Coordinates of C-alpha atoms in Angstrom, one line a residue:
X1 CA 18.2 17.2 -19.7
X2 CA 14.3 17.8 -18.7
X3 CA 14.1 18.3 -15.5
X4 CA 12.3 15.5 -13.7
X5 CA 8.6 16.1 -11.6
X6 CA 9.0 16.8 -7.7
X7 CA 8.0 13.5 -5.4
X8 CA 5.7 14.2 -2.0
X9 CA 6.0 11.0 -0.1
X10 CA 3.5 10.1 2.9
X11 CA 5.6 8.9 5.2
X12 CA 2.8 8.6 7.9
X13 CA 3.0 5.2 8.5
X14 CA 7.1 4.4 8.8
X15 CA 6.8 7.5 11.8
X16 CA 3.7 5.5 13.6
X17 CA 5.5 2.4 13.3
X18 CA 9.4 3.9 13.8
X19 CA 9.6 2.0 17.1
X20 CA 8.5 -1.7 16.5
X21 CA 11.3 -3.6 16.9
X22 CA 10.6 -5.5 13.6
X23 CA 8.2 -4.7 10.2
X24 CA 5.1 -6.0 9.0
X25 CA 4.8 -6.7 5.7
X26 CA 3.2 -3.3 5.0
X27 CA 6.0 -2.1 7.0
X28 CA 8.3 -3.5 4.6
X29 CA 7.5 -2.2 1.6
X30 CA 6.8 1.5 2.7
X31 CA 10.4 1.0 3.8
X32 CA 11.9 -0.1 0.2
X33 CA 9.7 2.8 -1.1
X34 CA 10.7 5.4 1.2
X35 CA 14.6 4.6 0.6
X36 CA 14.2 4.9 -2.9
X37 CA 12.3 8.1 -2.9
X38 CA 15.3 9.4 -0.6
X39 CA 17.6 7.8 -3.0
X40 CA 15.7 10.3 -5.6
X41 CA 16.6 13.4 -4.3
X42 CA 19.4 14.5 -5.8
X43 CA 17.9 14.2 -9.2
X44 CA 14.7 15.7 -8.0
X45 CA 12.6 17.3 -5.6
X46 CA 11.2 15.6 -2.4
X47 CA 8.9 16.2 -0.2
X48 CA 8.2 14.0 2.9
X49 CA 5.0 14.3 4.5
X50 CA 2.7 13.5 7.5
X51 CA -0.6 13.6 8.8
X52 CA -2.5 14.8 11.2
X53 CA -6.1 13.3 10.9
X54 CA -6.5 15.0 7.5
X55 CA -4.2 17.4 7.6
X56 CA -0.8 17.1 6.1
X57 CA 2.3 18.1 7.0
X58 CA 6.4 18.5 5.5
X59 CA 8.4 16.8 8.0
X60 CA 12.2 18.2 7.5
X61 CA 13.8 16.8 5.4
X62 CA 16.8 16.0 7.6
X63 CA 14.2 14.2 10.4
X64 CA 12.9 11.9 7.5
X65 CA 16.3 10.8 6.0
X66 CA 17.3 10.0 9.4
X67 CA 14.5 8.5 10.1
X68 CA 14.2 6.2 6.9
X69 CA 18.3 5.2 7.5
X70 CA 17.4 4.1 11.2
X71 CA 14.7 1.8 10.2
X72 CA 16.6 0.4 7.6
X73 CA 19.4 -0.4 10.1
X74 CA 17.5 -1.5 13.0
X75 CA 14.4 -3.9 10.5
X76 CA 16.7 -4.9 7.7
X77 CA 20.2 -5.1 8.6
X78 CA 19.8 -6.3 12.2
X79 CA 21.6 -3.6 14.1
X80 CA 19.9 -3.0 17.7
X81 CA 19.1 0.5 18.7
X82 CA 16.6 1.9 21.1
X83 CA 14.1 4.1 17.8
X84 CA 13.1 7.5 19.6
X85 CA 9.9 8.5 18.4
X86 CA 8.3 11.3 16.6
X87 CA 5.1 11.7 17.9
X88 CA 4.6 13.0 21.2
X89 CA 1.8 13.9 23.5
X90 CA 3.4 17.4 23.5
X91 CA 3.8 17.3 19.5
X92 CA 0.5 16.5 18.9
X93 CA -1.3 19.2 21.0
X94 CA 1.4 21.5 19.5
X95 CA -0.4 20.8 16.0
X96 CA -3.5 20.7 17.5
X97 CA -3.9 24.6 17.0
X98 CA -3.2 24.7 13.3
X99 CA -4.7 21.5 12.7
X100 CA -8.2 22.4 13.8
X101 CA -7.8 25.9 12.0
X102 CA -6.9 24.4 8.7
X103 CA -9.4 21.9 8.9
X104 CA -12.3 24.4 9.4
X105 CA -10.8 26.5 6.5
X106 CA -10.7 23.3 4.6
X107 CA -6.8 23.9 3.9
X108 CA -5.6 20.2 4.2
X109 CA -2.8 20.8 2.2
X110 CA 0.5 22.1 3.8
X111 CA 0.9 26.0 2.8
X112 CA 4.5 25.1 2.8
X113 CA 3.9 22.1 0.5
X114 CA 2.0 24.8 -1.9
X115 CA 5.2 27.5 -1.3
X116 CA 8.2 24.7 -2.2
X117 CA 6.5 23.5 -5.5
X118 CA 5.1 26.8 -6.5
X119 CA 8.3 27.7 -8.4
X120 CA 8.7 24.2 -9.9
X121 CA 8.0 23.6 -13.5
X122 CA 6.0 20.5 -13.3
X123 CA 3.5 18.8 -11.0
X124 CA 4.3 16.4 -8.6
X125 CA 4.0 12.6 -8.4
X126 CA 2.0 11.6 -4.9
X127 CA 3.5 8.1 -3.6
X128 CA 1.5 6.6 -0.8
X129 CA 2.5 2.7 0.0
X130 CA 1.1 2.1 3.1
X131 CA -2.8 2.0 3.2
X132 CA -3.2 3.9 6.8
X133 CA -4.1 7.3 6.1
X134 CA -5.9 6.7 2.7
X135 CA -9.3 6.7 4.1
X136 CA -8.8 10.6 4.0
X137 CA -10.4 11.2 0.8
X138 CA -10.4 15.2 1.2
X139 CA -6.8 15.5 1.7
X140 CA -6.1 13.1 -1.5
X141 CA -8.1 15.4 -3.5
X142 CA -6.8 18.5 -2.5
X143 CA -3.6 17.2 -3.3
X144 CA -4.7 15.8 -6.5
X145 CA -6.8 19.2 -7.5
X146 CA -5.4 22.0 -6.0
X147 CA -1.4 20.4 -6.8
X148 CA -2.6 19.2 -10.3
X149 CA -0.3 15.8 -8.5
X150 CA -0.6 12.2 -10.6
X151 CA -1.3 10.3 -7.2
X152 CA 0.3 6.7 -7.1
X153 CA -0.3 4.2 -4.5
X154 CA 0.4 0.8 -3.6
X155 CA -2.1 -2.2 -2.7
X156 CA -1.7 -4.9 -0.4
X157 CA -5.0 -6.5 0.1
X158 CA -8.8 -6.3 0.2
X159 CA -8.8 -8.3 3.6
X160 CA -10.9 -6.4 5.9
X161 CA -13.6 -5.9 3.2
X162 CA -14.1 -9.5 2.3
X163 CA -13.3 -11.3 6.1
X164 CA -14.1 -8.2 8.8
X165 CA -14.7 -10.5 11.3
X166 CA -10.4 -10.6 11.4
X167 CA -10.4 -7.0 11.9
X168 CA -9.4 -5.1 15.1
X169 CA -11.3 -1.8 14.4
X170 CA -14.9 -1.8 14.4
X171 CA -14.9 0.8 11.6
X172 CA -12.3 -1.0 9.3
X173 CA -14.5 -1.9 6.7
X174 CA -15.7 1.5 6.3
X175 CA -12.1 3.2 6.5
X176 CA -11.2 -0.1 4.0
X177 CA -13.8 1.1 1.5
X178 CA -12.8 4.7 2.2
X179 CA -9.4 3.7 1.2
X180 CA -10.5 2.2 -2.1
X181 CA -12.8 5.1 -2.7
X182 CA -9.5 7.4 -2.9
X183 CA -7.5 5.1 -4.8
X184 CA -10.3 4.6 -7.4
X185 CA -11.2 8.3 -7.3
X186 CA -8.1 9.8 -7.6
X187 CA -5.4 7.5 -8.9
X188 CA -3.4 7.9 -11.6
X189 CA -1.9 4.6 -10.8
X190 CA -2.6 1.8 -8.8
X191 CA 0.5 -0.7 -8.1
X192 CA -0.7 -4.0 -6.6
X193 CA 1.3 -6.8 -4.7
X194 CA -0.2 -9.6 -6.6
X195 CA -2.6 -10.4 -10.0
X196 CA -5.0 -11.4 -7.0
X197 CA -5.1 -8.3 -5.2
X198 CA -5.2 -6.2 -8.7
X199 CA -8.2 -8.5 -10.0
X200 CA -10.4 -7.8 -6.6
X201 CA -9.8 -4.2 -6.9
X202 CA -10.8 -3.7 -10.4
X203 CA -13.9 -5.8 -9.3
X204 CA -14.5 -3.9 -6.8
X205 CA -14.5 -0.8 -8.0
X206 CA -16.5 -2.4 -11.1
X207 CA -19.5 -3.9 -8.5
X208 CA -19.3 -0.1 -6.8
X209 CA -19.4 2.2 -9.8
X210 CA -16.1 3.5 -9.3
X211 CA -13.7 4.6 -12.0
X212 CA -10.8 1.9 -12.8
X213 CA -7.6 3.5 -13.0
X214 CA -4.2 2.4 -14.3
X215 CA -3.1 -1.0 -12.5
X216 CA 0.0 -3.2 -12.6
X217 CA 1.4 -5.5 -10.7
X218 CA 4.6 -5.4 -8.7
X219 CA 5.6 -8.5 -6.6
X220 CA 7.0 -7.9 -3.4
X221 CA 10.7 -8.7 -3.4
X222 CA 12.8 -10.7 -0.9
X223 CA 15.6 -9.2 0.9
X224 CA 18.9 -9.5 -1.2
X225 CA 20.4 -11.2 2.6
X226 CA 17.7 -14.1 2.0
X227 CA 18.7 -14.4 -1.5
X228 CA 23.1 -14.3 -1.1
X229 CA 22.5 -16.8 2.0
X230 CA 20.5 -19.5 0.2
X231 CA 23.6 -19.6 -2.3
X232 CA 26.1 -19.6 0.8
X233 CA 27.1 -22.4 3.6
X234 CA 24.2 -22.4 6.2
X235 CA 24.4 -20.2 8.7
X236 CA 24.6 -20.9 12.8
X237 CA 22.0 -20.3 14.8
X238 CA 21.6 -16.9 16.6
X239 CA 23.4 -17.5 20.2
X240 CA 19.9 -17.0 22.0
X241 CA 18.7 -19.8 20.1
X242 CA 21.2 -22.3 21.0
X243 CA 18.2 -24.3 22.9
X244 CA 17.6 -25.0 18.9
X245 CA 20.8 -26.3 17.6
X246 CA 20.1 -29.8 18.5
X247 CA 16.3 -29.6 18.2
X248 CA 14.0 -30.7 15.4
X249 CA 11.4 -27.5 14.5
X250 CA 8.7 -25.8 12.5
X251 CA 8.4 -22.4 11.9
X252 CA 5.6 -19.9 11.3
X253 CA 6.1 -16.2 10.8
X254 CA 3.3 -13.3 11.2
X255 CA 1.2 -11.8 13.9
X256 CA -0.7 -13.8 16.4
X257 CA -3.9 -13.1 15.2
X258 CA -7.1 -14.6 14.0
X259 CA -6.6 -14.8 10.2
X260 CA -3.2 -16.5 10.5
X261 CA -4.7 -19.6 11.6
X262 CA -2.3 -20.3 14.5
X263 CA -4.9 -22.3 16.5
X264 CA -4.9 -24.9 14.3
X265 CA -1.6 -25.1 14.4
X266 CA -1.3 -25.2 18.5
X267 CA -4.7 -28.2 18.6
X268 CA -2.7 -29.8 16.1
X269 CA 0.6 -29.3 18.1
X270 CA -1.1 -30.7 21.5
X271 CA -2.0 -33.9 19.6
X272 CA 1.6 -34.2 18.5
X273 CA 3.3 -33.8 21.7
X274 CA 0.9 -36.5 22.9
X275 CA 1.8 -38.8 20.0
X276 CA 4.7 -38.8 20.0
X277 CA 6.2 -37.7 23.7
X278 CA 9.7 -36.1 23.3
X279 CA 10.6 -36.7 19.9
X280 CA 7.1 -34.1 19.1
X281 CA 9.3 -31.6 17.1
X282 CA 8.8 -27.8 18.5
X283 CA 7.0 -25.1 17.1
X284 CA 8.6 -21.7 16.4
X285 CA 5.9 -18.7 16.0
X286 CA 8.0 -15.6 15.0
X287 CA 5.5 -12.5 15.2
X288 CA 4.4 -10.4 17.7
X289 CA 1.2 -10.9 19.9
X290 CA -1.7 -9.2 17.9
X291 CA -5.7 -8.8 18.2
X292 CA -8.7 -10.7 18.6
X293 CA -7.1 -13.9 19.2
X294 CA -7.1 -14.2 23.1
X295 CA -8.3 -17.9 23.1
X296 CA -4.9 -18.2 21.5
X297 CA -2.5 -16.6 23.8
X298 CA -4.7 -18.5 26.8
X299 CA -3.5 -21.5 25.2
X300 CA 0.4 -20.7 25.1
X301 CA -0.3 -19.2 28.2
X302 CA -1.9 -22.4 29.9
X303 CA -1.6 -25.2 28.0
X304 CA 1.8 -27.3 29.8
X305 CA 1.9 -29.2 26.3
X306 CA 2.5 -26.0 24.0
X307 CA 4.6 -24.5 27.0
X308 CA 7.3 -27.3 26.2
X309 CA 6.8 -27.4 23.0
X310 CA 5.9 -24.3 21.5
X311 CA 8.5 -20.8 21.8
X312 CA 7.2 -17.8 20.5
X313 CA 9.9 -14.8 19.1
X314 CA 8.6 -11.8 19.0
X315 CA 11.3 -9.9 18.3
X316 CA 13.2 -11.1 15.6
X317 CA 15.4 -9.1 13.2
X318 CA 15.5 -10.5 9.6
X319 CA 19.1 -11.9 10.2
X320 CA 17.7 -14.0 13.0
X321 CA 14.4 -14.7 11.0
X322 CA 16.5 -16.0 8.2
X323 CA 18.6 -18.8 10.5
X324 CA 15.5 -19.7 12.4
X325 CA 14.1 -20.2 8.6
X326 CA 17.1 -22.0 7.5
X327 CA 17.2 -24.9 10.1
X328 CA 13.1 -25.6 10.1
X329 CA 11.8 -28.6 9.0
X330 CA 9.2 -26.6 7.1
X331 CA 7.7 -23.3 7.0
X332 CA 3.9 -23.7 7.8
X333 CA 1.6 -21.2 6.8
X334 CA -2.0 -21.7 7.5
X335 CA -4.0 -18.4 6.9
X336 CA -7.4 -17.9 6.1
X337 CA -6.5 -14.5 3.5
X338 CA -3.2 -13.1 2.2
X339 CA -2.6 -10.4 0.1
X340 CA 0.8 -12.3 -0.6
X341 CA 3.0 -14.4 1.3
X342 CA 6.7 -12.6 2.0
X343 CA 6.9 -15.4 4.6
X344 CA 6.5 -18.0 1.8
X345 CA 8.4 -16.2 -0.5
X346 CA 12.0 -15.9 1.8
X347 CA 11.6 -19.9 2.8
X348 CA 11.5 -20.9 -0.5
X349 CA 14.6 -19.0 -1.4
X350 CA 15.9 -20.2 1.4
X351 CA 15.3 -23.8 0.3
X352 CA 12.8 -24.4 3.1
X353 CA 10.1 -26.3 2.0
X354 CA 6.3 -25.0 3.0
X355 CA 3.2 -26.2 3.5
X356 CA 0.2 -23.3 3.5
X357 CA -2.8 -22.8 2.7
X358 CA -4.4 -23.0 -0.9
X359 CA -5.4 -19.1 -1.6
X360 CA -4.7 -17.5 -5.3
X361 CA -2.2 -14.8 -3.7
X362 CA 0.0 -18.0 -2.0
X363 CA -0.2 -19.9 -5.4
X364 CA 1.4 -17.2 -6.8
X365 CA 4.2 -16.6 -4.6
X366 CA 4.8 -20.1 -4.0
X367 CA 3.8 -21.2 -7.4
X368 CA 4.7 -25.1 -7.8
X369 CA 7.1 -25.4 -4.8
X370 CA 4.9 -25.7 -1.8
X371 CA 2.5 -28.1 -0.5
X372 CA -1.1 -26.7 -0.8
X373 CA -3.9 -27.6 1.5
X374 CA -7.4 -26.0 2.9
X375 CA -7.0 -24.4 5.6
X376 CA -8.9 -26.4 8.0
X377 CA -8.1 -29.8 7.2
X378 CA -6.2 -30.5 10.3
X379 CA -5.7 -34.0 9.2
X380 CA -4.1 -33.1 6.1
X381 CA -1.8 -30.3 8.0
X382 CA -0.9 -33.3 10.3
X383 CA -0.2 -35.9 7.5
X384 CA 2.5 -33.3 6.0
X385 CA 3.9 -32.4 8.7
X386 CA 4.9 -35.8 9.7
X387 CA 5.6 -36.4 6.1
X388 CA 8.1 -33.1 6.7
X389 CA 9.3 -34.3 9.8
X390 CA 10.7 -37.6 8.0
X391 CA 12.9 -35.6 5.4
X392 CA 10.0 -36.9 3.3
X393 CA 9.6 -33.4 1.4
X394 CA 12.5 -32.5 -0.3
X395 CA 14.5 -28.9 -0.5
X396 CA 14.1 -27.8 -3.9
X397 CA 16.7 -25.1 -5.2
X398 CA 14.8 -24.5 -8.4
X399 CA 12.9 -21.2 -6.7
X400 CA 13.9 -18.4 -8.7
X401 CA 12.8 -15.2 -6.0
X402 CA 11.4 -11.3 -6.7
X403 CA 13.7 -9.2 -6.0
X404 CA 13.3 -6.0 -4.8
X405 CA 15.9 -4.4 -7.6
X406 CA 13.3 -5.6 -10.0
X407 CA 10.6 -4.0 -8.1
X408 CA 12.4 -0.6 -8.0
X409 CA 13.5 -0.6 -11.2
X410 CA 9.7 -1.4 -12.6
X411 CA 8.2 1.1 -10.2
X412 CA 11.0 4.1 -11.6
X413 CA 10.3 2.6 -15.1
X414 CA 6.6 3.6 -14.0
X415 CA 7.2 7.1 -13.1
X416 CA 9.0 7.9 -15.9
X417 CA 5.9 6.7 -18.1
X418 CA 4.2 9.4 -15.8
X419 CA 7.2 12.1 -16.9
X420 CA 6.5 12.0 -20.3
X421 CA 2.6 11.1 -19.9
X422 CA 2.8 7.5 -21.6

């Protein structure tokens, strides 16, 4: 049997983000990635790596497994324990040394890296999922050059290129661009989360005089709990949710921030609550408070309205996420730009119905089974809502889910191609 190329894994992002109490979507899928690059190692080599700026480094292999099996227990299967993390204060300035020597020597590349995979047979496979470090173009070609490495890397979105104003770094355009630059430059593959995203990037790098490599698209899958628990009795509501049981609720899920559109939302949930007094349903936002959206949190924070009627979770494992799903009237889902719409996907499986907004990357995730409206027609929002909140929408069980199996299995069907250079 040929013996099968060595994986390097940048596991950057999963150790900056090993203490959130739950995942983005990015989050997510670095996860499913990382687990199944772990999952590779005893048919292959792996190497897990770091950064440092632009500086890479192996992180034992012992601290990543146990790092990779934590997250999956604590973001995916719900099981609550305080995350230690990796980078310290004393850590970094440890590097700090080494760092600034190889970066003046211009040796990004870990000589350890370069001493593991100098007795291998064939070049490694580069996987990067989660966009963060990417804007390090001099590292990705070192690797690429200097490891002869086939680099593969995943894309979410375009989003702060085309709408910076929802950005909350003044230089995230540039690093965005910077980003693209590397995938264009030195990818061997480029795996996209929807038809969408694939299609802006090939423009992109079209309208910038960049090369077009390899794409295909691999659609996010929902977690196989969302998928055995719409085909099971509902469950019960999470015990510090019991103020729910007997309540009538919407849910939205994501970040607090500008681009998600929550503001509509709480306007259009002040004018309910004065409508209709105390039979105004409540609104459930499950996401964390994020950036540039102060005006909002001023609201929840002051508005006596939204302070009986709107709770906000921000802390939600995906067992809890799923009930809270499971008993809403609707998901709503108002954003300005998506790259794709996990939310969408997991209440549709879940037999939620959803109202969002009408962007390409939702119509392809929620395909025929949502209500689709602009963004900022409030009066539309408002017109299905009520519509929602008088069982006028029905629960469709005809939505047939991604799964992440299928993901996996496309994405090893992919690096085989790249074993036998198909």
């Amino acid at each position: 049997m040929a013996t099968l190329r060595p994986i390097i894994y940048n596991l950057h992002r999963l150790i900056d983000r090993c203490t959130s109490p739950s995942p983005t979507g990015v989050d997510r899928v670095d996860l499913h990635y990382a687990r199944f690059i772990l999952q590779e190692a005893p048919k292959r080599e792996v190497y897990f790596i770091r950064q440092r700026q632009n500086v890479s480094y192996i992180l034992p292999f012992k601290e990543a497994a146990t790092l990779i099996t934590n997250l999956d227990k604590r973001w995916l299967q719900g099981i609550k324990f305080a995350q230690k993390a990796l980078s310290t204060k004393y850590d970094y300035l440890s590097h700090w040394p080494s760092k600034h020597l190889r970066q003046q020597t211009e040796r990004l590349v870990d000589p350890r890296l370069h001493k593991c995979l100098a007795n291998s047979i064939q070049s490694p496979i580069y996987i990067h999922s989660g966009h963060g470090t990417l804007h390090h173009l001099d590292l990705h070609i070192q690797i690429k050059q200097q490891l002869a490495a086939d680099m593969v890397y995943y894309l979410h979105d375009l989003i702060p290129i085309e709408f910076p104003e929802y950005t909350n770094n003044p230089n995230a355009v540039a690093m965005h661009q910077r980003r693209l630059q590397t995938m264009a430059t030195t990818g061997s593959l480029i795996l996209a989360n929807s038809e969408d995203s694939r299609k802006k990037f090939l423009d992109y790098c079209s309208n910038h005089r960049l090369p077009q490599p390899n794409t295909d698209v691999l659609l996010i899958g929902v977690e196989q709990t969302f998928i055995n628990a719409a085909n099971a009795p509902q469950q019960a509501l999470p015990v510090r949710f019991t103020s729910l049981v007997n309540s009538v609720y919407f849910i939205t899920i994501g970040t607090i921030e500008a681009r998600k559109n929550h503001l509509s939302l709480l306007h259009l949930w002040r004018q309910l609550a004065e409508e209709l007094g105390d039979q105004c349903p409540k609104l459930v936002i499950v996401g964390k408070r994020g950036w540039k959206a102060d005006h909002i949190f001023h609201l929840l924070d002051s508005s006596p309205a939204l302070k009986k009627t709107v709770i906000e979770v921000q802390d939600a494992n995906d067992q809890e996420m799923l009930s809270l799903t499971q008993h809403a009237c609707a998901l709503l889902f108002p954003s300005f730009a998506e790259g794709w719409g996990m939310p969408l996907a997991e209440a549709l499986t879940l037999k939620t119905p959803a109202i969002c907004s009408d962007l390409p990357a939702l119509r392809e995730c929620g395909r025929n089974h949502c209500i689709y409206l602009n963004p900022i027609d409030s009066l539309s929002w408002k017109m299905a809502i009520l519509s929602a909140l008088n069982n006028e929408i029905p629960r469709k069980n005809t939505y047939l889910p991604d799964t992440w199996d299928r993901h996996l299995h496309k994405l090893n069907t992919h690096l085989l191609s790249l074993e036998t250079g198909n």
